[in-house]
Amino acid sequence: MSVTEAAWVTADQIVEIAREVWGSFLSMDLEPVPDSGEPLARQTLTGVIHVSGGWQGTVFLETTADHAQAGAEAMFAAEPGSLSPEEVGDALGELTNMVGGNIKGLLPAPNKLSLPSVAGGESYTLRVPGALLVERVLLQGPAGPVRISLWRS
Amino acid sequence: MKILIVDDSKAMRMIVTRTLRQAGFDAHEYLEACDGAEGLAMVAAEKPDLVLSDWNMPEVTGIEFLQRLRADGNDVRFGFVTSESTDAMRALAADSGALFLIAKPFTADTFAEALSGVLVA
């Protein structure tokens, strides 16, 4: 699924970035899987980061609450269940920062990266008004799925 | 030696510290700051031997942090650890006085290579 425009960033590139980040910092392998667009789970967390300047858009990184928890525990080298919601959010924000920062490097310069935001809960919708979907990938890891989407404003 | 790690993510500060130890730099004292503003205060108070800083941070960004240090006449050894590593940013980092820029994600080998000649393992 993509808009008709120059392919600054491809799905394969997003997959490669995610696999490198998860492999390096979480020691988790991710594999791309078909994406039906259905909700990942009842409880999810979403990291959001914006690119502005030569290219305007947003990267969303959505995962299940369990996957976010497991990822944070890997990053903090923490015991299962020992982290606070703030620490889990911090870890997801940093994963979003790394994925977003690497995607930003592929986009037309000069551009700037925002600080990440993290939202979480049940059955919520996050959108950037007027933005069009450029690419979306779904990856499956040992701790659950992660969906990464790139939107053009 | 004192190493100051500056990043707005607590998780990333822990990962940088852990990776430094994995790279063999475990005989040093590690200090932390959560943004460039706190970094400036920590440099003044603790006089670290090396600063490892993120670029994209609230309050004072990493590049602003470095530029203020140099403007104040502080020549502390400084390197970036950042998710953004375009040629333009690497050039700006070097022109501003950074010794290196390590791109995230990184490995212990990446740190060992970047810090060889800067720190003794």
PDB file of C-alpha atoms in Angstrom, chain A residues 8-10 13 17 49-52 55 59 97-113 150, chain B residues 82-89 103-104:
ATOM      1  CA  TRP A   8      12.130   7.657  -1.056  1.00  0.00           C
ATOM      2  CA  VAL A   9      11.647   4.831   1.403  1.00  0.00           C
ATOM      3  CA  THR A  10      10.624   1.284   0.509  1.00  0.00           C
ATOM      4  CA  GLN A  13      14.214  -0.581   3.809  1.00  0.00           C
ATOM      5  CA  ILE A  17      15.954  -0.855   9.729  1.00  0.00           C
ATOM      6  CA  ILE A  49       7.885  10.725  15.563  1.00  0.00           C
ATOM      7  CA  HIS A  50       7.685  13.487  12.958  1.00  0.00           C
ATOM      8  CA  VAL A  51       9.956  14.521  10.120  1.00  0.00           C
ATOM      9  CA  SER A  52       9.854  18.109   8.910  1.00  0.00           C
ATOM     10  CA  TRP A  55       9.965  16.156   3.635  1.00  0.00           C
ATOM     11  CA  VAL A  59       6.470   7.477  11.515  1.00  0.00           C
ATOM     12  CA  ASN A  97      13.577   7.445  17.682  1.00  0.00           C
ATOM     13  CA  MET A  98      16.000   4.933  16.174  1.00  0.00           C
ATOM     14  CA  VAL A  99      13.612   3.654  13.516  1.00  0.00           C
ATOM     15  CA  GLY A 100      12.451   7.194  12.723  1.00  0.00           C
ATOM     16  CA  GLY A 101      15.964   8.563  12.635  1.00  0.00           C
ATOM     17  CA  ASN A 102      17.114   5.928  10.186  1.00  0.00           C
ATOM     18  CA  ILE A 103      14.067   6.462   7.970  1.00  0.00           C
ATOM     19  CA  LYS A 104      14.698  10.232   8.125  1.00  0.00           C
ATOM     20  CA  GLY A 105      18.151   9.650   6.681  1.00  0.00           C
ATOM     21  CA  LEU A 106      16.560   8.241   3.537  1.00  0.00           C
ATOM     22  CA  LEU A 107      14.229  11.208   2.999  1.00  0.00           C
ATOM     23  CA  PRO A 108      14.920  14.447   1.121  1.00  0.00           C
ATOM     24  CA  ALA A 109      17.190  16.788   3.052  1.00  0.00           C
ATOM     25  CA  PRO A 110      17.447  19.079   4.787  1.00  0.00           C
ATOM     26  CA  ASN A 111      15.015  17.778   7.361  1.00  0.00           C
ATOM     27  CA  LYS A 112      14.563  17.553  11.107  1.00  0.00           C
ATOM     28  CA  LEU A 113      13.395  14.828  13.450  1.00  0.00           C
ATOM     29  CA  LEU A 150       5.264   6.030   7.237  1.00  0.00           C
TER      30      LEU A 150
ATOM     31  CA  THR B  82      22.671   9.271  17.485  1.00  0.00           C
ATOM     32  CA  SER B  83      20.017   7.696  15.273  1.00  0.00           C
ATOM     33  CA  GLU B  84      20.632  10.410  12.671  1.00  0.00           C
ATOM     34  CA  SER B  85      23.863   9.967  10.753  1.00  0.00           C
ATOM     35  CA  THR B  86      23.611  11.730   7.421  1.00  0.00           C
ATOM     36  CA  ASP B  87      26.723  13.100   5.751  1.00  0.00           C
ATOM     37  CA  ALA B  88      25.566  16.632   6.549  1.00  0.00           C
ATOM     38  CA  MET B  89      25.211  15.852  10.244  1.00  0.00           C
ATOM     39  CA  ALA B 103      25.095   5.779  14.539  1.00  0.00           C
ATOM     40  CA  LYS B 104      22.315   3.919  16.348  1.00  0.00           C
TER      41      LYS B 104
END
